[in-house]
PDB file of C-alpha atoms and ligand atoms in Angstrom:
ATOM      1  CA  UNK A   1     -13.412  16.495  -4.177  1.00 63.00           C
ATOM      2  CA  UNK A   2     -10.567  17.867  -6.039  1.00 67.00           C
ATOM      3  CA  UNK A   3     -10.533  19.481  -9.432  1.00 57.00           C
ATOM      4  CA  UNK A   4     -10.865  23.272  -7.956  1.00 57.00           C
ATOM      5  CA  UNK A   5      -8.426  26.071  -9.414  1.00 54.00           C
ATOM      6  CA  UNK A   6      -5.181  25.941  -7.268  1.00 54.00           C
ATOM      7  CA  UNK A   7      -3.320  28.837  -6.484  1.00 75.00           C
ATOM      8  CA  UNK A   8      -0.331  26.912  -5.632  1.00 87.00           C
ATOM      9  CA  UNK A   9       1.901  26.008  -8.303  1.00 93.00           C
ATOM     10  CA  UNK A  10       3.533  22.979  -7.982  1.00 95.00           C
ATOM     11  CA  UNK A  11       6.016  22.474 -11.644  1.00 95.00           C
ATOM     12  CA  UNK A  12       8.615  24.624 -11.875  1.00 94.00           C
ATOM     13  CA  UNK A  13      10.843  24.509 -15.069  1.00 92.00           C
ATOM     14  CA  UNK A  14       9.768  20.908 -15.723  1.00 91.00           C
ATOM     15  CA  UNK A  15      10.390  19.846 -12.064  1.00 95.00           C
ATOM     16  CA  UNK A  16       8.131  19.017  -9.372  1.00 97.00           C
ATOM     17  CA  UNK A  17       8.286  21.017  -5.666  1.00 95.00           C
ATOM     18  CA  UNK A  18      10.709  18.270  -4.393  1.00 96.00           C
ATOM     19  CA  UNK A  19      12.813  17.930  -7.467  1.00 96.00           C
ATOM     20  CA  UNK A  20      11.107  15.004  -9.052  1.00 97.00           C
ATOM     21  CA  UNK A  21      10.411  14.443 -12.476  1.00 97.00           C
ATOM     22  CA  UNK A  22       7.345  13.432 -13.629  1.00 98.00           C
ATOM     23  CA  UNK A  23       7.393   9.883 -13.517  1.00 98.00           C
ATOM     24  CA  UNK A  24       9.190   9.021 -10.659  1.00 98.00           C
ATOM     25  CA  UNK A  25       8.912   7.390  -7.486  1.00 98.00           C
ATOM     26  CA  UNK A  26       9.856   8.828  -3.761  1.00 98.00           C
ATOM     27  CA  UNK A  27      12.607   6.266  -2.228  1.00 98.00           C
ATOM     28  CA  UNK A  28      11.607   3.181  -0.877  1.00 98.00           C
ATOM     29  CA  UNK A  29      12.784   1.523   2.197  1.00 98.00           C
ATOM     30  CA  UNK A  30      11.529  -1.908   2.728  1.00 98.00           C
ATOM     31  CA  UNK A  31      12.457  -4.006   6.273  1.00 98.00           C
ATOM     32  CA  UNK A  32      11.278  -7.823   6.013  1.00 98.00           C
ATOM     33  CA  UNK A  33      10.476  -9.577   9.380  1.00 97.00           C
ATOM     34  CA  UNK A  34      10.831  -6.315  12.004  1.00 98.00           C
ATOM     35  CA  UNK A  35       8.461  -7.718  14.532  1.00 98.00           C
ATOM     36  CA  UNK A  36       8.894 -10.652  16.609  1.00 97.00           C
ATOM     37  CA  UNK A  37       5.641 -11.434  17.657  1.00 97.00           C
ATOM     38  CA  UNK A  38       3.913 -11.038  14.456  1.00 98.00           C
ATOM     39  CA  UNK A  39       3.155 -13.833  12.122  1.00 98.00           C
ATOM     40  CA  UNK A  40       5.000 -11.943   9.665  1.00 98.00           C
ATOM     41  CA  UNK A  41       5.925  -7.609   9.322  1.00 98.00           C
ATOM     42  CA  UNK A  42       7.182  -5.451   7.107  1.00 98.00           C
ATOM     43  CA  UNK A  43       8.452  -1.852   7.491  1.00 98.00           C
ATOM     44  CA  UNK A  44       8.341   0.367   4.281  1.00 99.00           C
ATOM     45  CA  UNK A  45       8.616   3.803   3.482  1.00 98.00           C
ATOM     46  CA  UNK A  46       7.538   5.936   0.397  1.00 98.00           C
ATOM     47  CA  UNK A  47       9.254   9.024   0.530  1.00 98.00           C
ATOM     48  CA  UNK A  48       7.836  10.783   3.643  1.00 98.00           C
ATOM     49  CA  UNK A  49       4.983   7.765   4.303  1.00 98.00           C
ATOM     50  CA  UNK A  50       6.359   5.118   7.008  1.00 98.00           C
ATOM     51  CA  UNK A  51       4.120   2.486   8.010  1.00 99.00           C
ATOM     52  CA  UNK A  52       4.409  -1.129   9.648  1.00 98.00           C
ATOM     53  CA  UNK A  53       2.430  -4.245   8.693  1.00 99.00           C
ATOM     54  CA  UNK A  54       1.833  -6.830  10.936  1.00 98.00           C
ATOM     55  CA  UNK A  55       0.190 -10.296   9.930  1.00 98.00           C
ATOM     56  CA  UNK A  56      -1.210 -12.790  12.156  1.00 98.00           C
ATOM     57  CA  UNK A  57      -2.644 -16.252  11.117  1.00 92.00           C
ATOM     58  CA  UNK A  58      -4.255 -18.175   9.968  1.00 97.00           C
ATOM     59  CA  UNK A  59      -5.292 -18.638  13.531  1.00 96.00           C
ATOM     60  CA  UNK A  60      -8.737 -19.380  14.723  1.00 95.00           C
ATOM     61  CA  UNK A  61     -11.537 -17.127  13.813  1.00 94.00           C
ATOM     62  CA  UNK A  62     -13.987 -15.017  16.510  1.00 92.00           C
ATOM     63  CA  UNK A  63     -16.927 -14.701  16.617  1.00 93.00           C
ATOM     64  CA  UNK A  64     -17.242 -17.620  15.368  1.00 94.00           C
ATOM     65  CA  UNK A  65     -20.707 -17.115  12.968  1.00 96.00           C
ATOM     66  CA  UNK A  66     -18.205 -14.505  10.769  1.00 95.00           C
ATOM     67  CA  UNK A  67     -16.546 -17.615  10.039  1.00 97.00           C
ATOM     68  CA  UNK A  68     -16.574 -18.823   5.929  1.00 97.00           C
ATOM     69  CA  UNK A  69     -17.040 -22.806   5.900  1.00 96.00           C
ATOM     70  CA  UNK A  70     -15.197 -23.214   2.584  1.00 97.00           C
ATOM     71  CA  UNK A  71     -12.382 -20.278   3.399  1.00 97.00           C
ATOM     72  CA  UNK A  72     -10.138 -18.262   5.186  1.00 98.00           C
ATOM     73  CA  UNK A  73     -11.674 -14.754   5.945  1.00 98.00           C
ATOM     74  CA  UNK A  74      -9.081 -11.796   5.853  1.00 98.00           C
ATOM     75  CA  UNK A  75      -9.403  -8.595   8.034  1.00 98.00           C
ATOM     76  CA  UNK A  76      -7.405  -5.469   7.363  1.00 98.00           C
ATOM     77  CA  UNK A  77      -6.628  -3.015   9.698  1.00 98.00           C
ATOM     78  CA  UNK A  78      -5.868   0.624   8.331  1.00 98.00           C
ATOM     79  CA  UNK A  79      -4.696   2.898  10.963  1.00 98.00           C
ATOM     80  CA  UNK A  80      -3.130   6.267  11.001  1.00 98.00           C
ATOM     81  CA  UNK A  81      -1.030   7.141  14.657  1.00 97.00           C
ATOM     82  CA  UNK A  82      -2.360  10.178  15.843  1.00 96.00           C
ATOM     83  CA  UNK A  83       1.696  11.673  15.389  1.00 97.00           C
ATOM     84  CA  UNK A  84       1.358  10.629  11.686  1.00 97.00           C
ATOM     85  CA  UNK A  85       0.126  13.985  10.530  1.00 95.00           C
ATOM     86  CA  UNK A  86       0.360  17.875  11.043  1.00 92.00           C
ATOM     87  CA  UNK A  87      -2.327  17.982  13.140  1.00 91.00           C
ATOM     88  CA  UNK A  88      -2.538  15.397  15.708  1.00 93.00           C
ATOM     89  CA  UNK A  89      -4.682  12.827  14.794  1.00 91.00           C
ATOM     90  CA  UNK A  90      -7.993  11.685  16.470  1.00 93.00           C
ATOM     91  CA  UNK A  91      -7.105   8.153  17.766  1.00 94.00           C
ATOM     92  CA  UNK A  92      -9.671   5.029  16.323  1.00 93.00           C
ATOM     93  CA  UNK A  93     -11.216   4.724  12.968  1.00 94.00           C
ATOM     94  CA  UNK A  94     -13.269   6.862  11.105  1.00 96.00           C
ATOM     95  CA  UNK A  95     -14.966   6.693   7.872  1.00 97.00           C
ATOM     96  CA  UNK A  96     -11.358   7.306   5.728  1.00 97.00           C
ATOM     97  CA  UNK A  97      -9.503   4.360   7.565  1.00 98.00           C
ATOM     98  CA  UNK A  98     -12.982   2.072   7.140  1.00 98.00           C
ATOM     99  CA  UNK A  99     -12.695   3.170   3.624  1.00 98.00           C
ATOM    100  CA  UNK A 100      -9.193   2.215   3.204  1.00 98.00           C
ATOM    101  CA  UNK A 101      -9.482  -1.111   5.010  1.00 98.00           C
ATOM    102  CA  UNK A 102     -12.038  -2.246   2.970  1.00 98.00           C
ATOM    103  CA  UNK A 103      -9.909  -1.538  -0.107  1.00 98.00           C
ATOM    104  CA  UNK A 104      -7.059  -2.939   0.977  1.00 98.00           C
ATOM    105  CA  UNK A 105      -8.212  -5.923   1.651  1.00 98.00           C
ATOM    106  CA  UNK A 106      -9.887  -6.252  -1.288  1.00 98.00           C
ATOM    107  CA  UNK A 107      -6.430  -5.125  -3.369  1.00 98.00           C
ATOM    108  CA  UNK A 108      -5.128  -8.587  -1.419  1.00 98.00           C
ATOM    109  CA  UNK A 109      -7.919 -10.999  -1.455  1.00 97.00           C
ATOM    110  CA  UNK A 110      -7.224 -12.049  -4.931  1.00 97.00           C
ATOM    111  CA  UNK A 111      -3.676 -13.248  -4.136  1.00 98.00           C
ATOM    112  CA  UNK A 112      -3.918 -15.220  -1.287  1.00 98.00           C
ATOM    113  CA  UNK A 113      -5.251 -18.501  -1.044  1.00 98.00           C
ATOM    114  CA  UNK A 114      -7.664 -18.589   1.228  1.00 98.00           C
ATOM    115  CA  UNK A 115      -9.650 -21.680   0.163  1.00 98.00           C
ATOM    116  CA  UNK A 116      -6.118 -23.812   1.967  1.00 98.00           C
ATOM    117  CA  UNK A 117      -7.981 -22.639   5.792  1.00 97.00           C
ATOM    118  CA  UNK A 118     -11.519 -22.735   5.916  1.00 97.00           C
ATOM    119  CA  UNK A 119     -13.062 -21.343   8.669  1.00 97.00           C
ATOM    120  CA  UNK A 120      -9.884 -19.223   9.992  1.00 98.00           C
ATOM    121  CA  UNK A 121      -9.013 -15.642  10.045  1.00 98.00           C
ATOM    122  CA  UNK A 122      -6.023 -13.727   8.517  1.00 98.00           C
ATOM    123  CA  UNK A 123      -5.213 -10.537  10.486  1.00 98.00           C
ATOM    124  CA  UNK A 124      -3.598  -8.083   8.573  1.00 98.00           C
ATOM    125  CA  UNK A 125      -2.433  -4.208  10.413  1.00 98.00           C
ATOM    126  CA  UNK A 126      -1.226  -1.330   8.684  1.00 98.00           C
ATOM    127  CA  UNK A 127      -0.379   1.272  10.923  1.00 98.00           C
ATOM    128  CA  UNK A 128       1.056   4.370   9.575  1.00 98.00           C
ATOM    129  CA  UNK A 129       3.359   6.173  11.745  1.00 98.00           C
ATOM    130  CA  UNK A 130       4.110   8.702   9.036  1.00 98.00           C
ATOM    131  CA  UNK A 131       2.020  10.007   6.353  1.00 98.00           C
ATOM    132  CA  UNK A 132       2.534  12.300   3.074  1.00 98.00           C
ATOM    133  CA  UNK A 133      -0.174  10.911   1.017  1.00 98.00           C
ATOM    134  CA  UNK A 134       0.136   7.885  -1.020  1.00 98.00           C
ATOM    135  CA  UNK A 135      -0.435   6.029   3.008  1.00 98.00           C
ATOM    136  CA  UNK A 136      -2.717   3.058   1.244  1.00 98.00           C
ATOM    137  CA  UNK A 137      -0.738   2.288  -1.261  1.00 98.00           C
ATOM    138  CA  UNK A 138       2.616   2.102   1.151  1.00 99.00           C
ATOM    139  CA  UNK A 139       0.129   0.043   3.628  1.00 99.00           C
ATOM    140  CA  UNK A 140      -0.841  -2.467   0.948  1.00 99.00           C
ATOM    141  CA  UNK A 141       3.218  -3.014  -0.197  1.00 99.00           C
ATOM    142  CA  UNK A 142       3.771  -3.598   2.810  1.00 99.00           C
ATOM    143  CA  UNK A 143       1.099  -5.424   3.960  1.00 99.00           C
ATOM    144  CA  UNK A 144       1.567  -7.300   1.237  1.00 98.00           C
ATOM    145  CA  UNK A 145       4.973  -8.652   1.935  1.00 98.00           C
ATOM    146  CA  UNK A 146       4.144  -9.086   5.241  1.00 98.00           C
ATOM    147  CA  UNK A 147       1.758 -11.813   4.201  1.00 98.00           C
ATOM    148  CA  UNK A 148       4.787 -13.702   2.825  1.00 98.00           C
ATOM    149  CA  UNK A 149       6.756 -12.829   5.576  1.00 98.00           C
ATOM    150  CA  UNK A 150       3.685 -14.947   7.128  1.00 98.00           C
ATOM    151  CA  UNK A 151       4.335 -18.143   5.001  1.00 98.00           C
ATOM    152  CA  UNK A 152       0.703 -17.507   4.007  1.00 98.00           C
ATOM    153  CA  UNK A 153       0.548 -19.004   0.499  1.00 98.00           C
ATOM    154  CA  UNK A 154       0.067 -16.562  -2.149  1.00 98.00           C
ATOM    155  CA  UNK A 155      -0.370 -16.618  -5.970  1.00 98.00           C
ATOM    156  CA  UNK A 156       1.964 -13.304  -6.006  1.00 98.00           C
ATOM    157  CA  UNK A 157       2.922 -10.445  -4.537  1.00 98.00           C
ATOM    158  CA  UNK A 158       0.341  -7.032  -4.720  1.00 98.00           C
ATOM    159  CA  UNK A 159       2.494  -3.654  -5.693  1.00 98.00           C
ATOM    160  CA  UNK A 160       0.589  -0.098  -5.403  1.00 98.00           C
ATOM    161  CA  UNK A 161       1.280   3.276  -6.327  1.00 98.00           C
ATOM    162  CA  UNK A 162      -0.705   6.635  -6.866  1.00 98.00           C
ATOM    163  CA  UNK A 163      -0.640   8.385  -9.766  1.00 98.00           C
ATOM    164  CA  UNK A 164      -2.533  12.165 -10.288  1.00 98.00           C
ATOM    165  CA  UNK A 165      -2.777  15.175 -12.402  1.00 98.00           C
ATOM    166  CA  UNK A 166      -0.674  18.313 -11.209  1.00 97.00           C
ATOM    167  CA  UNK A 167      -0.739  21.813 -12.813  1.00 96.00           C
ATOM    168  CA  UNK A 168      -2.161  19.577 -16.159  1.00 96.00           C
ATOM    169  CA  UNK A 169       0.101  17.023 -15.966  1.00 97.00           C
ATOM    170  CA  UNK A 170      -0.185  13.321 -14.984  1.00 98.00           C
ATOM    171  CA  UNK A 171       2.772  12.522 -12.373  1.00 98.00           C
ATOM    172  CA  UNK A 172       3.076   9.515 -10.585  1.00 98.00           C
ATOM    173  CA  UNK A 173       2.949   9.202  -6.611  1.00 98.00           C
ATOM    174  CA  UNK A 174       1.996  12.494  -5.279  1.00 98.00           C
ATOM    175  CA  UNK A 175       2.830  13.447  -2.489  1.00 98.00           C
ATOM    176  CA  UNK A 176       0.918  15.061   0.383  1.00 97.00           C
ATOM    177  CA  UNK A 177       1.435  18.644  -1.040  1.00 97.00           C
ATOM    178  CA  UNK A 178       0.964  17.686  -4.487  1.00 97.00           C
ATOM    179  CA  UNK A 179      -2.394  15.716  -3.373  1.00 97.00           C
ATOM    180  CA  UNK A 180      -4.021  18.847  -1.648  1.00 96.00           C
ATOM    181  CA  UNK A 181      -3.277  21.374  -4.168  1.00 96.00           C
ATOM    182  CA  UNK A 182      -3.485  18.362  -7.325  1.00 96.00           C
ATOM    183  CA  UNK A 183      -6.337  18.422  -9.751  1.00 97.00           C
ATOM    184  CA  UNK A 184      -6.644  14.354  -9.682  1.00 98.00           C
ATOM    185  CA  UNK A 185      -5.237  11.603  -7.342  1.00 98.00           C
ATOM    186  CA  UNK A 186      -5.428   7.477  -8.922  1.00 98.00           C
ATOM    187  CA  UNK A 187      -4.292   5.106  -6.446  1.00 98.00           C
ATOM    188  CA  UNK A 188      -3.724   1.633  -7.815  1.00 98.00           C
ATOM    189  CA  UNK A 189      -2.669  -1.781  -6.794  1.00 98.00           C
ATOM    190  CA  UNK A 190      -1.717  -4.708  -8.978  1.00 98.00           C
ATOM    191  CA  UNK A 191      -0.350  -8.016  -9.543  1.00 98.00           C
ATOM    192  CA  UNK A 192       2.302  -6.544 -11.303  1.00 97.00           C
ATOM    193  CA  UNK A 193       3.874  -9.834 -13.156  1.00 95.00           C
ATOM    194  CA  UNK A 194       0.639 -10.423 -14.848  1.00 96.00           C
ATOM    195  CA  UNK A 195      -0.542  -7.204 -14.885  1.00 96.00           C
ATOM    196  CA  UNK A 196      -3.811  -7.797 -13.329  1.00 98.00           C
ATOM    197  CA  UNK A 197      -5.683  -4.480 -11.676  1.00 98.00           C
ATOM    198  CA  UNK A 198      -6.450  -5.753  -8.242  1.00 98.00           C
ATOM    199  CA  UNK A 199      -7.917  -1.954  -6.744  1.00 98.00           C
ATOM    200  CA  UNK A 200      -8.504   1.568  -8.646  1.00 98.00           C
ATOM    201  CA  UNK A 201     -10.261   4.799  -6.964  1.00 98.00           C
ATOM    202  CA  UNK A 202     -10.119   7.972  -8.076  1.00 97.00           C
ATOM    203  CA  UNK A 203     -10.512  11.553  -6.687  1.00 97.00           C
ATOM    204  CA  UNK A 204     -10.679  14.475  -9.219  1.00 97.00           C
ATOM    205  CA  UNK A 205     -11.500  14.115 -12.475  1.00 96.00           C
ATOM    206  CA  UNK A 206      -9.269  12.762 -15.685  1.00 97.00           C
ATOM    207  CA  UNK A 207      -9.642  12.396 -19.555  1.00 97.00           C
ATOM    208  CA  UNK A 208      -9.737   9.411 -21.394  1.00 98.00           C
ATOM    209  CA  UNK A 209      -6.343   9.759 -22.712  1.00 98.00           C
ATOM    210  CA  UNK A 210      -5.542  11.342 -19.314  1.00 98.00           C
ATOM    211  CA  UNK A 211      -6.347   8.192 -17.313  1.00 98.00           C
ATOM    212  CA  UNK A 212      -4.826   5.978 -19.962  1.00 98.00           C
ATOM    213  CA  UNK A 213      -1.282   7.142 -19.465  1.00 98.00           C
ATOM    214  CA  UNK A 214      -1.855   7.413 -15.870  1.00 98.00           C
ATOM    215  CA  UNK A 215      -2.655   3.529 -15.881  1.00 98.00           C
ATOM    216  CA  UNK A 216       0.587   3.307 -17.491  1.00 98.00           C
ATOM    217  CA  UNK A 217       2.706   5.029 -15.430  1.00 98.00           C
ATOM    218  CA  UNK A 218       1.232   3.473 -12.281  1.00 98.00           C
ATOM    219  CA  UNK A 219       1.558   0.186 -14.127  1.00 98.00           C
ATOM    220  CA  UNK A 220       5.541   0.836 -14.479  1.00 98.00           C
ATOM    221  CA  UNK A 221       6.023   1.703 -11.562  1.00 98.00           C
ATOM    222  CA  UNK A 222       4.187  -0.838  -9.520  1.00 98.00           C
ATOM    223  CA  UNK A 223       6.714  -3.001 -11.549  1.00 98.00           C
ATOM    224  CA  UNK A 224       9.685  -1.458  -9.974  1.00 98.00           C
ATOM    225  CA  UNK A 225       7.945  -1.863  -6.575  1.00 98.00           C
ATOM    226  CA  UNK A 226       7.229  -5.380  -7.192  1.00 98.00           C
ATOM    227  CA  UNK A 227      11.306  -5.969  -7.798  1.00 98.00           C
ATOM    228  CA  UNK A 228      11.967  -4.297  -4.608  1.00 98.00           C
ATOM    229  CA  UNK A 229       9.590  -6.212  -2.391  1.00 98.00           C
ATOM    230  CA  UNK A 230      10.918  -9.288  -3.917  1.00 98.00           C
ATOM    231  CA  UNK A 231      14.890  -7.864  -3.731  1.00 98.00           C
ATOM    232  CA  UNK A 232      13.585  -7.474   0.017  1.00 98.00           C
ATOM    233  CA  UNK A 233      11.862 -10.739   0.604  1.00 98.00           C
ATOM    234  CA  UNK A 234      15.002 -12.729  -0.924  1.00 97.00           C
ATOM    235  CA  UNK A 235      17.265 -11.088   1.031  1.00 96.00           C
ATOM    236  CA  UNK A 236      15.956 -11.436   4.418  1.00 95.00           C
ATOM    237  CA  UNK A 237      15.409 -15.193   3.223  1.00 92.00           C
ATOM    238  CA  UNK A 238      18.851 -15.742   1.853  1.00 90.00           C
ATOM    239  CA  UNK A 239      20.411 -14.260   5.465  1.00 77.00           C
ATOM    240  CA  UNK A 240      18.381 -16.740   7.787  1.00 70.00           C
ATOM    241  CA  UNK A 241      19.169 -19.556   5.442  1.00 70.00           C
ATOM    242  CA  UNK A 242      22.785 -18.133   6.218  1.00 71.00           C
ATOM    243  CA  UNK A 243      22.379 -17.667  10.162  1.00 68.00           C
ATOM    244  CA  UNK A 244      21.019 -21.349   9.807  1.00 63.00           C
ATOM    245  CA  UNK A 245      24.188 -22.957   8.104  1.00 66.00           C
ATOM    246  CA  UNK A 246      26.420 -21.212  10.460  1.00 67.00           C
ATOM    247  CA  UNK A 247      24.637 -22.927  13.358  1.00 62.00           C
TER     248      UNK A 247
HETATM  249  P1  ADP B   1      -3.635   8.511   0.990  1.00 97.73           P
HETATM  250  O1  ADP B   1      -2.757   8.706   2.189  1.00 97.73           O
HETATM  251  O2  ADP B   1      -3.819   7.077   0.643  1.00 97.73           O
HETATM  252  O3  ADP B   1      -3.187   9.346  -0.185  1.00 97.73           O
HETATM  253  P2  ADP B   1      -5.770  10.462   1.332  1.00 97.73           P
HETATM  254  O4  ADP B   1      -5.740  10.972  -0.070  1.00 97.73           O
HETATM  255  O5  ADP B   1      -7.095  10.348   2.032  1.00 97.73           O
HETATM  256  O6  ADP B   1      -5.108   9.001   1.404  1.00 97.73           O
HETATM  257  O7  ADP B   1      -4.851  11.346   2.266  1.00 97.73           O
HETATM  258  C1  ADP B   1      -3.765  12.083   1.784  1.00 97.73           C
HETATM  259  C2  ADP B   1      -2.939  12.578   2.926  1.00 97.73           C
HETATM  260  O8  ADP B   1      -3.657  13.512   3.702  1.00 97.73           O
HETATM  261  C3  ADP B   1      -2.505  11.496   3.928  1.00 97.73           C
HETATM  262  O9  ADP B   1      -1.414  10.733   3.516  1.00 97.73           O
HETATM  263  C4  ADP B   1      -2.175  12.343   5.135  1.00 97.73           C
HETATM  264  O10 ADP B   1      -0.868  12.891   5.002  1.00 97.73           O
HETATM  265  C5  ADP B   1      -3.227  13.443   5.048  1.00 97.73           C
HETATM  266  N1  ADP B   1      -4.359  13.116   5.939  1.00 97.73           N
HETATM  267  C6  ADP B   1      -5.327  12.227   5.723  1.00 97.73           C
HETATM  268  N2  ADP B   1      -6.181  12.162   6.757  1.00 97.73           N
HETATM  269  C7  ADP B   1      -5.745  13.029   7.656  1.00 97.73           C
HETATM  270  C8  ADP B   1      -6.202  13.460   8.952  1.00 97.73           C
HETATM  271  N3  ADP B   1      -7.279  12.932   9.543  1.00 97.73           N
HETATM  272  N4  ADP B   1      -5.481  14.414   9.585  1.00 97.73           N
HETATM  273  C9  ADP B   1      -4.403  14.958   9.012  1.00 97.73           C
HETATM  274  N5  ADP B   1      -3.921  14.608   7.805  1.00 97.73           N
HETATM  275  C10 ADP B   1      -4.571  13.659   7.133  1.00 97.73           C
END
């Protein structure tokens, strides 16, 4: 749990450690449609974080008793390469990727429509190649454009960011430095058109006030995100449509 005295300090005159101020986001790279055998993919990066979704379905789903009669049932996969971190990772999941599985799917669920395939499964993989904290919300941007990569129908798009409290002050998507030395760490995903709060956690402890402004930064920026996956989703659209005419 975080919230501990820190040695390290991590503002300098008003700047963060990596030259940030305090509301704004590491660079984002997002790739629409990177793997061919996938239903649909995505490649983004946050900063240091670089992680590929993969989305198969709906297909057919085994066993078949796990099946839901009146939907489609959607499986997340959170997983961390063992090169993703300093030390090498321990292959297969543990209790942190079950954890963030389980949230990510449920950050999702309440976008796509899975009453259109009842009975089937929707497969969706994160795998993080590179990590630098902030890994499940970068898994659940892309994940989430992956689904629409997939032609799965969906009522939007789900954005995420983290936002936490450094040295006293609330700064939005730590990274992995600023998470292990930081006094709070808020990840949240959204459906950022209508502003709905799809997933919230929080490690370390916040004010009222302190929370309330984190909300709002997160909510900002999940806003920007949400123009880039769309920037991204258009794009890679608008080019096939153009490979297609000059066919
Ligand atoms: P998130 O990546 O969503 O912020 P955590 O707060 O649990 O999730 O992790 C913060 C960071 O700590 C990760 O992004 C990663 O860089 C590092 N980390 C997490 N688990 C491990 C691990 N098993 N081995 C090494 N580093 C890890």
């Amino acid at each position: 749990m975080k919230g501990e005295e820190t040695e390290v300090e991590l503002i300098k005159e008003g700047k963060r450690l990596d030259g940030r101020g305090f509301e704004e986001l590491r660079h984002i790279k997002i790739d629409v449609g990177v793997l061919k055998r996938a239903d649909g993919s995505c490649y983004f990066e946050l900063g240091d974080n670089k992680v590929i979704a993969a989305v198969y379905g709906p297909r057919e789903m085994h066993p078949r008793h796990a099946q839901d009669a009146k939907m489609a049932v959607v499986k997340f996969r959170y997983n961390m390469a063992p090169f993703s971190t300093d030390d090498r990772k321990r292959p297969g999941p543990d209790r942190r990727s079950i954890e963030i599985s389980k949230v990510s799917r449920e950050a999702l669920d309440p976008v796509i429509m899975r009453e259109y395939y009842p009975k089937m499964a929707i497969e969706v993989y994160a795998e993080l190649l590179q990590s630098d904290a902030g890994t499940r919300t970068a898994g659940i941007n892309a994940a989430s454009v992956a689904l629409a990569d997939a032609g799965i129908p969906m009522r939007d798009l789900v954005s995420s960011v983290a936002v936490g409290k450094i040295d006293g002050e609330m700064v939005l998507d730590l990274n992995a430095m600023e998470d292990n030395h930081g006094e709070a760490d808020m990840p949240v995903a959204m459906i950022a058109r209508t502003n709905t709060i799809t997933a919230l956690q929080m490690d370390g402890r916040l004010t009222k006030e302190e929370f309330e402004r984190g909300l709002k930064l997160a909510m900002g920026a999940c806003h920007q995100i949400y123009e880039l996956q769309r920037t991204a989703l258009i794009e890679r659209y608008s080019k096939s449509e153009n490979k297609k005419e000059e066919e």
